Amino acid sequence: MSRILIIAEHDGETLNASTAKCVSCAQAIGSDIDIAVLGDGIDEVAAQAATLDSVSKVIAVNAAHLAAPLAANWAPEALSLAADYSHVLGPSTTLGRDLMPRIAALAGVNQVSDIMEVSGPTAFKRPIYAGNAIVDVEAAEGAKVIATARIASWKAAGNSGGATVEQRAASSSAAGHTRYVGLESGGGERPDLQSASRVVSGGRAMGSEENFGLVYSLADKLGAGVGASRAAVDAGYCPNDMQVGQTGKIIAPDLYLAFGISGAIQHVTGIKDAGTIVAVNKDSEAPIFEISDIGLVGDLFKVMPELESLLG
Amino acid sequence: MKILVGIKRVVDYNVRVRVRPDGSGVDTDGVKMSVNPFDEIALEEALRIKEAGNAEEVIVVTAGGDECQQQLRTGLAMGADRAIQIQTSESLQPLSIARALLKVIEREDPGLVLLGKQAIDGDNSQTGQMLAALWDRPQATFASKMVLNGNTATVTREVDAGLETIEVDLPAVVTVDLRMNEPRFVKLPDIMKAKRKPLDVIPLADLGVTVEGDLKVHHFAPPPQRQKGIMVEDAAQLVQELKSRGLI
Ligand SMILES: Cc1cc2nc3c(=O)[nH]c(=O)nc-3n(C[C@H](O)[C@H](O)[C@H](O)COP(=O)(O)OP(=O)(O)OC[C@H]3O[C@@H](n4cnc5c(N)ncnc54)[C@H](O)[C@@H]3O)c2cc1C
Ligand SMILES: Cc1cc2nc3c(=O)[nH]c(=O)nc-3n(C[C@H](O)[C@H](O)[C@H](O)COP(=O)(O)OP(=O)(O)OC[C@H]3O[C@@H](n4cnc5c(N)ncnc54)[C@H](O)[C@@H]3O)c2cc1C
């Protein structure tokens, strides 16, 4: 029988939407699902986690050394909680990708990265080569399954659940060799790129940080999150946390609008799961048109202001 | 101090890989192979640290078959002082790679280990974190900036929420992101020089690493393809189309 423990992602105050997506992935594995919330002063987060559908129990571990999500501190704590479980699941966000392999190595098992589909309790599908191939992987017989769920592949679980919350004392102590200094957040007040239902993205063609303002203002009209190609980030037009693609964020909004993005494989792999892809590019041969649902050949400096005014 | 840099031979990032029709893997016959782009950045960072006088030696290491010597030579041509091949014909998974790298660490005693944040073929993004766990040392993953200050390093990490800064004691494992630096180009004379630099071959078994607990990889399939959609003429038509689909 599968017993699944999900490691919650949060910022100390709010549960990240990636956790609800892990719950959906867990539901495909089995029905016995608990969530661990590690942190310091995280009772509110634990209460939020307790509302997620099909979760039986939330284990809250409050300790000063768990306040920041340092893998060196979280991994030993998660490992000790994992003793009672057959599966430990985290999101494929930077938190999960940093943390879960450290837990897996301590547990002495290989990790399954980026589960996109569950074929059985220990059998999964995952993408490799920037999404150009999908492999079937199966955990070794009897081994604990430590995995990340590819969050773009899973819908958030509902929140009409009512799990119990259990407080537990930390069994680990601070690693000492690793210290958290701080976080500089780039995104601001716009919808979170990874959970937004609409995303507007700009590429190299935006030309400058100032021009990138066109992306922000159109996004605000649509209530959308803002994304970018690597070229736009590298050129300094926008912050790094907006990068979409193989080495940025993999997203699955209902609507994705790409302006002046050519459609390199490394970018496209980040948007393959979007509902509808709209591309505006002045080159009718741009590869992005091979995968877009609605294409428009045109100059973005003309089209973007027009769209904005048409949207009222 | 010594810096150890892990490099992996991968299908070049410009190649569009294709799954073999029988699902046994991806076609790599005659395909261009390169150093994983993240690993070039890791090596570049190591070389800059050495050039700034903060390290004495840069060692590149890979676990793989003899064909990987080509990528080690590229690393030597970029400026690494010597290379180590952990020789194996098996396709190792991250835990085994981490165990093997740990054995090399025990022999070489580096002050810093630099890896890529992910290999662009397996896309696992695990090896560095596993190595740090087994070594019981700090990990600083997805690093876009690193400042060494004596026995510690201050590292800026590219995380989903922005830029996170952590401080780690050395030795530590740092996995690098794309924006850390621009790797140098290799010049022809350096390729000649690289041929004379030492390249040690150590069979995996000699390191006492046994491969176990691997995930079984059964079948490769091409991803579902998105269909080419429609083209519209102008912004007005686009808005109309989005409205008719109920998207705005
Ligand atoms: C290891 C590795 C990882 C990578 N990871 C990522 C990743 O995660 N995400 C990512 O995005 N990239 C990634 N890349 C980079 C990727 O290969 C491309 O270089 C990048 O996506 C290109 O960005 P772009 O489309 O904005 O720029 P370009 O390819 O330069 O395209 C600009 C486009 O704008 C169009 N254009 C120009 N002017 C106008 C105008 N006035 N109006 C309309 N259209 C116009 C042009 O026709 C062109 O198609 C990675 C690369 C490597 C090697
Ligand atoms: C039967 C079988 C078939 C497989 N077939 C394929 C296949 O066709 N294609 C495929 O991509 N994978 C295949 N794999 C998995 C393959 O072994 C992975 O590439 C491996 O698990 C490493 O993961 P990664 O490269 O994604 O590592 P990551 O953890 O993403 O690598 C991060 C960093 O670790 C370092 N590193 C990684 N590997 C090495 C190394 N060997 N030596 C030195 N440093 C290293 C590099 O610095 C790298 O940037 C197969 C596995 C099995 C069992």
XYZ file of C-alpha atoms and ligand atoms in Angstrom:
666
model
C 0.000 0.000 0.000
C 1.276 3.432 -0.914
C 1.623 6.014 1.836
C 2.534 9.376 0.391
C 4.150 12.336 2.129
C 4.209 15.693 0.341
C 6.726 18.342 1.372
C 4.858 21.656 1.305
C 6.258 24.736 -0.436
C 5.497 28.061 1.206
C 6.984 31.469 1.986
C 6.262 31.348 5.707
C 2.795 32.827 5.287
C 1.104 31.312 2.269
C 1.088 27.821 0.858
C 2.451 27.807 -2.707
C 0.033 26.522 -5.377
C 2.644 23.893 -6.285
C 1.636 21.927 -3.187
C -1.969 21.510 -4.359
C -0.577 20.243 -7.667
C 1.557 17.690 -5.856
C -1.627 16.513 -4.146
C -3.186 15.801 -7.569
C -0.114 13.817 -8.558
C -0.297 11.955 -5.231
C -3.980 11.140 -5.837
C -2.911 9.336 -9.002
C -0.496 7.225 -6.932
C -2.691 6.299 -3.972
C -5.242 7.531 -1.474
C -3.218 7.784 1.735
C -1.796 11.310 1.542
C -0.167 13.461 4.242
C 1.579 16.819 3.984
C 4.616 17.987 5.942
C 4.966 21.720 6.568
C 8.462 22.671 7.713
C 9.244 26.178 8.924
C 9.071 28.533 11.841
C 5.719 30.023 12.806
C 3.878 28.149 10.091
C 0.570 27.304 11.769
C -1.324 29.406 9.225
C 0.363 27.553 6.341
C -0.466 24.219 7.977
C -4.104 25.282 8.255
C -4.148 26.115 4.548
C -2.629 22.733 3.707
C -5.286 21.019 5.811
C -8.018 22.284 3.466
C -6.642 20.416 0.435
C -8.806 17.554 -0.829
C -7.903 13.970 0.088
C -5.218 14.901 2.582
C -5.543 12.948 5.842
C -2.999 14.655 8.031
C -0.757 17.710 8.037
C 2.423 17.398 10.059
C 3.693 20.813 11.167
C 7.297 21.054 12.318
C 8.183 24.443 13.788
C 11.842 25.163 14.471
C 14.100 28.185 14.059
C 16.575 26.364 11.803
C 13.762 25.386 9.425
C 12.607 28.985 8.868
C 14.369 29.385 5.517
C 14.010 26.591 2.956
C 17.663 25.527 3.039
C 18.005 22.015 1.648
C 20.831 21.290 4.091
C 18.380 21.826 6.978
C 15.121 20.613 5.464
C 16.457 17.371 3.987
C 17.396 15.623 7.276
C 14.061 16.650 8.833
C 12.100 15.434 5.811
C 14.079 12.206 5.816
C 13.156 11.426 9.401
C 9.466 12.096 8.670
C 9.760 9.914 5.570
C 10.366 6.788 7.630
C 6.632 6.046 7.737
C 5.999 6.525 4.036
C 6.531 4.658 0.769
C 6.581 7.856 -1.314
C 7.927 11.344 -0.668
C 6.830 13.935 -3.181
C 7.846 17.544 -3.795
C 7.164 20.031 -6.596
C 9.460 20.479 -9.614
C 9.956 24.116 -8.643
C 13.386 25.411 -7.646
C 12.512 24.466 -4.058
C 11.770 20.842 -4.928
C 14.648 20.522 -7.364
C 17.046 21.767 -4.704
C 15.619 19.733 -1.833
C 14.365 16.383 -3.091
C 17.662 15.016 -4.513
C 19.296 15.753 -1.159
C 16.612 13.691 0.591
C 16.929 10.934 -2.008
C 20.697 10.690 -1.584
C 20.339 10.509 2.208
C 17.768 7.749 1.701
C 20.131 6.006 -0.719
C 17.790 5.975 -3.696
C 17.684 7.562 -7.118
C 15.061 10.220 -7.554
C 12.313 10.386 -10.130
C 12.378 13.939 -11.514
C 9.378 15.686 -13.071
C 6.559 13.137 -12.968
C 4.131 14.083 -15.744
C 1.988 10.972 -15.612
C 1.507 8.101 -13.156
C 1.284 4.632 -14.730
C 1.322 2.693 -11.460
C 2.360 3.185 -7.827
C 6.042 2.971 -8.778
C 5.891 3.626 -12.530
C 5.938 7.073 -14.056
C 6.391 9.059 -17.248
C 8.849 11.960 -17.340
C 10.309 14.261 -20.003
C 13.995 14.355 -20.985
C 15.952 16.262 -23.639
C 14.005 19.478 -23.111
C 10.762 17.586 -23.519
C 11.775 16.035 -26.844
C 11.349 12.544 -25.433
C 9.156 11.006 -22.765
C 10.525 8.038 -20.822
C 8.862 5.399 -18.706
C 10.753 4.973 -15.448
C 10.124 2.568 -12.628
C 11.535 2.720 -9.117
C 13.639 -0.193 -7.917
C 11.679 -2.983 -6.235
C 10.901 -2.199 -2.596
C 12.774 1.117 -2.678
C 11.265 4.278 -1.314
C 10.042 6.517 -4.116
C 11.389 10.051 -3.864
C 10.103 12.226 -6.639
C 9.186 15.637 -7.941
C 5.884 16.306 -9.685
C 6.158 18.369 -12.877
C 3.714 21.014 -11.777
C 2.701 22.078 -15.298
C 1.249 18.569 -15.738
C -1.105 18.639 -12.753
C -4.158 20.709 -11.866
C -4.383 22.029 -8.334
C -6.399 19.806 -5.986
C -9.543 21.391 -4.583
C -9.774 22.787 -1.070
C -12.820 21.331 0.514
C -10.804 18.921 2.635
C -10.446 18.851 6.376
C -7.230 17.192 7.437
C -6.070 17.067 11.034
C -2.982 19.090 11.928
C -0.372 17.428 14.088
C 2.436 19.444 15.660
C 5.691 17.593 15.822
C 9.020 18.587 17.377
C 11.990 18.824 15.039
C 14.319 15.847 15.170
C 17.110 17.556 13.233
C 19.393 20.400 14.169
C 20.887 23.242 12.119
C 23.511 22.199 9.579
C 25.617 25.213 10.540
C 27.632 25.230 7.328
C 24.889 26.910 5.303
C 23.318 30.283 6.158
C 20.365 32.024 4.570
C 21.017 35.673 3.737
C 17.923 36.890 1.908
C 15.633 36.971 -1.093
C 15.326 39.722 -3.665
C 12.040 39.334 -5.432
C 11.678 40.535 -8.999
C 8.096 39.847 -9.980
C 6.168 42.378 -7.910
C 2.408 42.305 -7.586
C 1.474 40.494 -10.801
C -0.028 37.005 -10.820
C 2.513 34.271 -10.153
C 3.883 33.019 -13.461
C 3.557 29.373 -12.503
C -0.095 29.510 -11.538
C -1.428 32.362 -13.706
C -4.160 31.333 -16.132
C -2.907 33.884 -18.664
C 0.689 34.802 -19.422
C 2.103 37.498 -21.708
C 5.753 37.012 -22.715
C 8.295 39.169 -24.492
C 11.464 38.167 -26.323
C 14.648 39.720 -27.589
C 12.651 41.811 -30.039
C 11.344 43.982 -27.183
C 14.696 45.725 -27.551
C 15.020 47.434 -24.167
C 13.916 47.421 -20.562
C 11.790 50.450 -21.335
C 10.029 48.774 -24.262
C 9.420 45.718 -22.105
C 6.885 47.986 -20.395
C 4.565 47.086 -23.298
C 4.511 43.526 -21.978
C 3.659 44.653 -18.442
C 0.867 46.951 -19.506
C -0.756 44.374 -21.788
C -0.436 41.786 -19.030
C -2.124 44.133 -16.579
C -5.002 44.654 -19.031
C -5.470 40.880 -19.129
C -4.765 40.192 -15.480
C -1.914 38.053 -16.732
C 1.461 36.980 -15.398
C 4.594 38.093 -17.245
C 7.124 35.795 -18.892
C 10.182 36.203 -21.076
C 12.633 34.337 -23.257
C 16.150 33.787 -22.051
C 17.390 36.308 -24.586
C 15.209 39.006 -23.008
C 16.425 38.135 -19.512
C 20.079 37.945 -20.557
C 19.781 41.345 -22.205
C 18.540 42.750 -18.908
C 15.070 43.747 -20.116
C 13.416 41.952 -17.194
C 14.286 39.912 -14.073
C 15.456 36.295 -14.205
C 12.413 34.887 -12.451
C 10.410 35.596 -15.612
C 12.374 33.181 -17.805
C 10.202 30.511 -19.371
C 11.699 27.322 -20.775
C 13.911 24.304 -20.207
C 16.080 26.171 -17.774
C 13.463 28.622 -16.579
C 9.875 27.949 -15.624
C 7.711 25.278 -17.213
C 4.205 26.702 -17.281
C 0.729 25.674 -18.374
C -1.555 28.713 -18.523
C -4.876 28.574 -20.387
C -3.627 31.373 -22.624
C -0.012 32.192 -23.566
C 0.834 35.194 -25.712
C 4.380 35.399 -27.107
C 5.652 38.642 -28.615
C 8.898 38.703 -30.569
C 9.950 35.234 -29.466
C 11.373 32.994 -32.180
C 10.357 29.657 -30.678
C 13.670 27.922 -29.844
C 13.177 24.386 -28.491
C 14.467 25.469 -25.099
C 11.704 28.069 -24.910
C 8.941 25.957 -26.408
C 9.508 23.170 -23.905
C 8.326 25.586 -21.235
C 4.940 26.245 -22.861
C 3.970 22.936 -24.468
C 1.202 22.395 -21.963
C -0.413 25.787 -22.421
C -4.063 25.687 -23.486
C -3.845 28.194 -26.318
C -0.623 29.695 -27.652
C -0.748 33.009 -29.477
C 2.364 34.189 -31.322
C 3.112 37.586 -32.782
C 6.291 37.754 -34.816
C 7.322 39.814 -37.820
C 8.948 36.812 -39.486
C 6.360 34.500 -41.057
C 8.956 31.684 -40.971
C 9.554 31.902 -37.203
C 9.423 28.398 -35.661
C 6.992 29.579 -32.986
C 4.264 29.507 -35.664
C 4.725 25.726 -35.939
C 3.275 25.285 -32.482
C 1.033 28.298 -32.016
C -2.756 27.995 -32.126
C -3.221 31.532 -33.338
C -0.450 33.323 -35.210
C -0.113 36.894 -36.354
C 2.692 38.074 -38.629
C 3.326 41.659 -37.669
C 5.388 44.240 -35.828
C 4.873 43.923 -32.099
C 5.394 47.674 -31.630
C 2.243 48.182 -33.674
C 0.255 45.134 -32.539
C 0.758 45.420 -28.785
C -0.614 48.985 -28.397
C -3.506 48.054 -30.700
C -4.354 45.039 -28.594
C -4.231 47.129 -25.479
C -6.679 49.657 -26.812
C -8.983 46.967 -28.251
C -9.132 45.355 -24.828
C -10.433 48.621 -23.468
C 42.841 25.132 -3.091
C 41.846 22.719 -5.815
C 38.610 23.055 -7.725
C 36.901 19.988 -9.117
C 34.543 20.504 -12.059
C 32.154 17.786 -13.212
C 31.507 17.725 -16.921
C 29.132 15.594 -18.911
C 29.144 14.633 -22.590
C 25.709 15.372 -24.017
C 23.982 15.759 -27.352
C 24.710 19.323 -28.506
C 21.968 21.770 -27.589
C 21.409 22.699 -31.235
C 20.496 19.140 -32.203
C 16.846 18.276 -32.384
C 16.854 14.811 -30.827
C 14.629 12.079 -32.178
C 13.295 9.052 -30.414
C 14.156 5.757 -32.130
C 11.085 4.143 -33.726
C 11.437 1.054 -31.499
C 11.358 3.185 -28.352
C 14.748 1.933 -27.157
C 16.250 5.384 -26.754
C 17.057 8.501 -28.703
C 19.089 8.520 -31.876
C 22.651 9.515 -31.092
C 24.339 7.965 -34.139
C 26.402 10.588 -35.916
C 24.916 13.309 -33.748
C 27.129 16.169 -32.584
C 28.197 15.722 -28.956
C 29.387 18.549 -26.701
C 30.175 19.468 -23.139
C 26.905 20.145 -21.290
C 26.524 23.954 -21.618
C 26.126 24.438 -17.860
C 29.363 22.557 -17.251
C 31.277 24.903 -19.545
C 30.027 27.724 -17.356
C 31.107 25.829 -14.231
C 34.565 25.350 -15.715
C 34.794 28.989 -16.800
C 34.007 30.058 -13.228
C 36.673 27.725 -11.866
C 39.248 29.123 -14.288
C 38.392 32.700 -13.320
C 38.816 31.840 -9.644
C 42.223 30.378 -10.421
C 43.199 33.342 -12.564
C 42.236 35.657 -9.710
C 44.738 33.812 -7.558
C 42.194 32.030 -5.382
C 42.887 28.471 -6.533
C 45.971 26.545 -7.584
C 44.525 23.799 -9.700
C 41.418 23.061 -11.734
C 40.556 19.426 -12.367
C 37.822 18.286 -14.751
C 36.174 14.950 -14.098
C 33.619 12.909 -15.949
C 32.035 9.512 -15.489
C 31.548 7.735 -18.770
C 32.983 5.737 -21.651
C 36.219 6.514 -23.504
C 34.338 8.712 -25.967
C 33.988 11.223 -23.084
C 37.744 11.875 -23.260
C 36.879 14.202 -26.113
C 34.933 16.450 -23.726
C 37.673 16.208 -21.093
C 40.130 17.413 -23.762
C 37.817 20.322 -24.469
C 37.940 21.124 -20.766
C 41.734 20.934 -20.789
C 41.838 23.177 -23.846
C 39.670 25.717 -22.040
C 42.333 25.774 -19.334
C 41.834 22.961 -16.820
C 45.140 21.610 -15.492
C 44.278 17.934 -15.597
C 41.440 15.529 -16.187
C 40.029 12.388 -14.622
C 37.840 9.901 -16.420
C 35.832 7.599 -14.189
C 35.628 4.847 -16.723
C 32.387 2.957 -17.189
C 30.422 1.700 -20.138
C 27.178 1.839 -18.190
C 24.814 4.812 -18.365
C 25.049 5.935 -14.749
C 22.213 7.542 -12.861
C 22.800 10.556 -10.611
C 23.205 8.643 -7.332
C 25.968 6.473 -8.776
C 27.619 9.491 -10.379
C 27.503 11.287 -7.025
C 29.013 8.258 -5.245
C 31.804 8.084 -7.795
C 32.474 11.828 -7.577
C 32.642 11.514 -3.794
C 35.437 8.946 -4.142
C 37.348 11.361 -6.337
C 36.789 14.089 -3.756
C 38.249 11.823 -1.068
C 41.371 11.404 -3.198
C 41.744 15.011 -4.311
C 40.410 16.978 -1.335
C 39.092 19.973 -3.324
C 38.014 23.204 -1.638
C 35.200 23.708 -4.113
C 33.217 21.449 -6.443
C 31.444 23.051 -9.375
C 28.805 21.273 -11.461
C 26.126 22.313 -13.918
C 22.654 22.878 -12.507
C 21.310 20.268 -14.893
C 22.421 18.167 -17.808
C 20.432 19.063 -20.915
C 19.849 15.414 -21.853
C 18.651 13.756 -18.646
C 17.360 17.098 -17.307
C 17.454 15.520 -13.845
C 19.108 18.302 -11.897
C 20.141 15.957 -9.105
C 23.827 15.127 -9.198
C 25.173 18.139 -7.296
C 22.547 17.965 -4.563
C 23.153 14.239 -4.091
C 26.894 14.740 -3.957
C 26.533 17.457 -1.313
C 24.264 15.192 0.763
C 26.631 12.209 0.633
C 29.621 14.444 1.386
C 27.646 16.143 4.186
C 28.649 19.555 2.859
C 26.705 22.666 1.757
C 25.000 22.882 -1.603
C 24.346 26.097 -3.492
C 22.291 25.195 -6.534
C 21.259 27.272 -9.579
C 23.975 29.820 -8.833
C 24.232 32.944 -10.972
C 26.903 34.668 -8.888
C 29.536 33.537 -6.437
C 31.882 35.597 -4.294
C 34.642 33.829 -2.382
C 35.686 35.293 0.945
C 38.326 33.092 2.530
C 36.661 29.984 3.892
C 33.157 30.918 2.838
C 31.338 31.723 -0.379
C 28.377 34.023 -0.860
C 26.199 32.646 -3.604
C 23.269 34.198 -5.451
C 20.769 31.576 -6.562
C 18.163 31.906 -9.307
C 14.989 30.669 -7.642
C 11.353 30.877 -8.746
C 10.673 33.836 -6.479
C 13.708 35.859 -7.580
C 17.322 35.938 -6.438
C 18.161 34.195 -3.185
C 21.456 34.730 -1.416
C 23.049 32.161 0.858
C 26.422 31.866 2.512
C 28.198 28.525 2.632
C 31.324 27.279 4.331
C 33.893 25.665 2.078
C 34.286 23.028 0.860
C 30.905 23.126 -0.843
C 29.134 21.976 -3.985
C 27.927 24.773 -6.247
C 25.771 24.074 -9.321
C 25.773 26.877 -11.849
C 23.042 28.544 -13.868
C 23.363 30.109 -17.305
C 23.866 33.690 -16.273
C 26.953 33.141 -14.129
C 29.387 33.954 -16.944
C 30.110 33.571 -20.654
C 32.518 30.706 -21.240
C 35.622 31.504 -23.267
C 36.228 30.144 -26.746
C 38.919 27.558 -27.158
C 41.857 28.637 -29.335
C 43.708 26.273 -31.636
C 47.082 26.375 -29.800
C 45.225 25.488 -26.604
C 43.824 22.377 -28.248
C 47.381 21.323 -29.091
C 48.571 22.073 -25.570
C 45.643 20.161 -24.098
C 46.884 16.969 -25.742
C 49.892 17.003 -23.430
C 48.005 17.635 -20.208
C 47.462 14.641 -17.899
C 44.276 12.611 -18.241
C 43.915 9.834 -15.659
C 41.606 6.934 -16.317
C 40.160 5.233 -13.245
C 37.802 2.284 -13.783
C 34.595 2.758 -11.799
C 35.120 -0.552 -9.998
C 38.521 0.634 -8.715
C 36.735 3.390 -6.838
C 34.715 0.766 -5.008
C 31.407 2.056 -6.336
C 28.788 -0.529 -7.168
C 25.814 0.524 -9.231
C 22.598 -0.420 -7.482
C 19.059 0.760 -6.897
C 18.765 2.225 -10.376
C 15.466 3.381 -11.740
C 14.423 1.132 -14.590
C 14.086 3.076 -17.807
C 11.702 1.129 -20.055
C 10.577 2.967 -23.053
C 11.161 6.225 -24.875
C 8.373 7.949 -26.768
C 8.150 11.176 -28.711
C 6.103 13.852 -26.965
C 2.599 14.620 -28.191
C 2.890 17.210 -30.939
C 1.003 20.469 -30.938
C -0.821 21.121 -34.187
C -0.126 24.197 -36.234
C -3.087 26.495 -35.765
C -4.614 29.346 -37.703
C -3.178 32.693 -38.780
C -4.982 35.994 -38.275
C -4.388 39.251 -40.139
C -4.378 41.882 -37.419
C -4.965 42.763 -33.788
C -8.729 43.149 -34.254
C -9.063 39.637 -35.693
C -6.917 38.286 -32.904
C -9.141 39.793 -30.235
C -12.227 38.479 -32.006
C -10.740 34.986 -32.200
C -9.813 35.014 -28.502
C -13.317 36.180 -27.593
C -14.980 33.506 -29.696
C -12.885 30.880 -27.898
C -13.914 32.290 -24.557
C -10.321 33.085 -23.634
C -10.873 36.767 -22.864
C 21.361 25.232 -22.345
C 20.397 26.256 -22.861
C 19.247 26.501 -22.151
C 18.331 27.459 -22.599
N 17.204 27.678 -21.863
C 16.295 28.577 -22.310
C 15.090 28.829 -21.589
O 14.839 28.264 -20.507
N 14.225 29.727 -22.099
C 14.441 30.386 -23.271
O 13.589 31.193 -23.676
N 15.567 30.190 -23.950
C 16.501 29.306 -23.496
N 17.653 29.134 -24.207
C 17.933 30.058 -25.339
C 17.228 29.690 -26.635
O 18.011 28.751 -27.340
C 17.042 30.949 -27.529
O 18.297 31.533 -27.751
C 16.116 32.010 -26.921
O 14.901 31.428 -26.503
C 15.843 33.088 -27.947
O 15.060 34.122 -27.399
P 14.111 34.996 -28.343
O 13.140 34.127 -29.031
O 13.588 36.106 -27.505
O 15.156 35.660 -29.330
P 15.410 35.418 -30.877
O 15.610 33.992 -31.167
O 16.453 36.373 -31.278
O 14.037 35.821 -31.550
C 13.534 37.111 -31.635
C 12.306 37.038 -32.533
O 11.673 38.308 -32.564
C 11.197 38.538 -33.887
N 11.092 40.004 -34.034
C 12.101 40.901 -34.162
N 11.596 42.147 -34.207
C 10.257 42.052 -34.121
C 9.192 42.984 -34.106
N 9.417 44.298 -34.168
N 7.925 42.507 -33.990
C 7.675 41.175 -33.917
N 8.659 40.245 -33.921
C 9.930 40.678 -34.008
C 12.216 37.887 -34.783
O 11.616 37.560 -36.037
C 12.603 36.662 -33.980
O 11.802 35.545 -34.338
C 18.581 28.183 -23.781
C 19.734 27.922 -24.506
C 20.649 26.973 -24.056
C 21.885 26.731 -24.845
C 18.969 2.052 -19.416
C 19.136 3.527 -19.270
C 19.085 4.296 -20.398
C 19.226 5.657 -20.288
N 19.193 6.337 -21.419
C 19.309 7.645 -21.367
C 19.273 8.388 -22.547
O 19.146 7.868 -23.644
N 19.380 9.707 -22.433
C 19.524 10.314 -21.232
O 19.600 11.527 -21.188
N 19.583 9.666 -20.112
C 19.472 8.334 -20.140
N 19.531 7.677 -18.995
C 19.749 8.425 -17.744
C 21.156 8.972 -17.728
O 21.972 8.051 -17.139
C 21.149 10.325 -17.034
O 21.772 11.189 -17.890
C 21.825 10.273 -15.692
O 20.834 9.778 -14.821
C 22.388 11.593 -15.186
O 21.375 12.529 -15.036
P 21.575 13.974 -15.604
O 22.589 13.894 -16.653
O 20.248 14.494 -15.960
O 22.234 14.682 -14.350
P 22.044 16.079 -13.708
O 21.867 15.804 -12.279
O 21.023 16.903 -14.415
O 23.489 16.701 -13.956
C 23.905 17.851 -13.249
C 25.399 18.025 -13.341
O 26.075 16.915 -12.787
C 27.311 16.694 -13.448
N 27.308 15.379 -14.069
C 26.246 14.679 -14.542
N 26.645 13.546 -15.078
C 27.990 13.500 -14.951
C 28.988 12.571 -15.319
N 28.671 11.429 -15.933
N 30.270 12.837 -15.024
C 30.614 13.997 -14.405
N 29.726 14.925 -14.041
C 28.429 14.674 -14.311
C 27.426 17.754 -14.501
O 28.167 18.832 -13.975
C 25.968 18.154 -14.729
O 25.825 19.455 -15.231
C 19.408 6.308 -19.045
C 19.480 5.544 -17.922
C 19.349 4.159 -18.017
C 19.411 3.347 -16.792
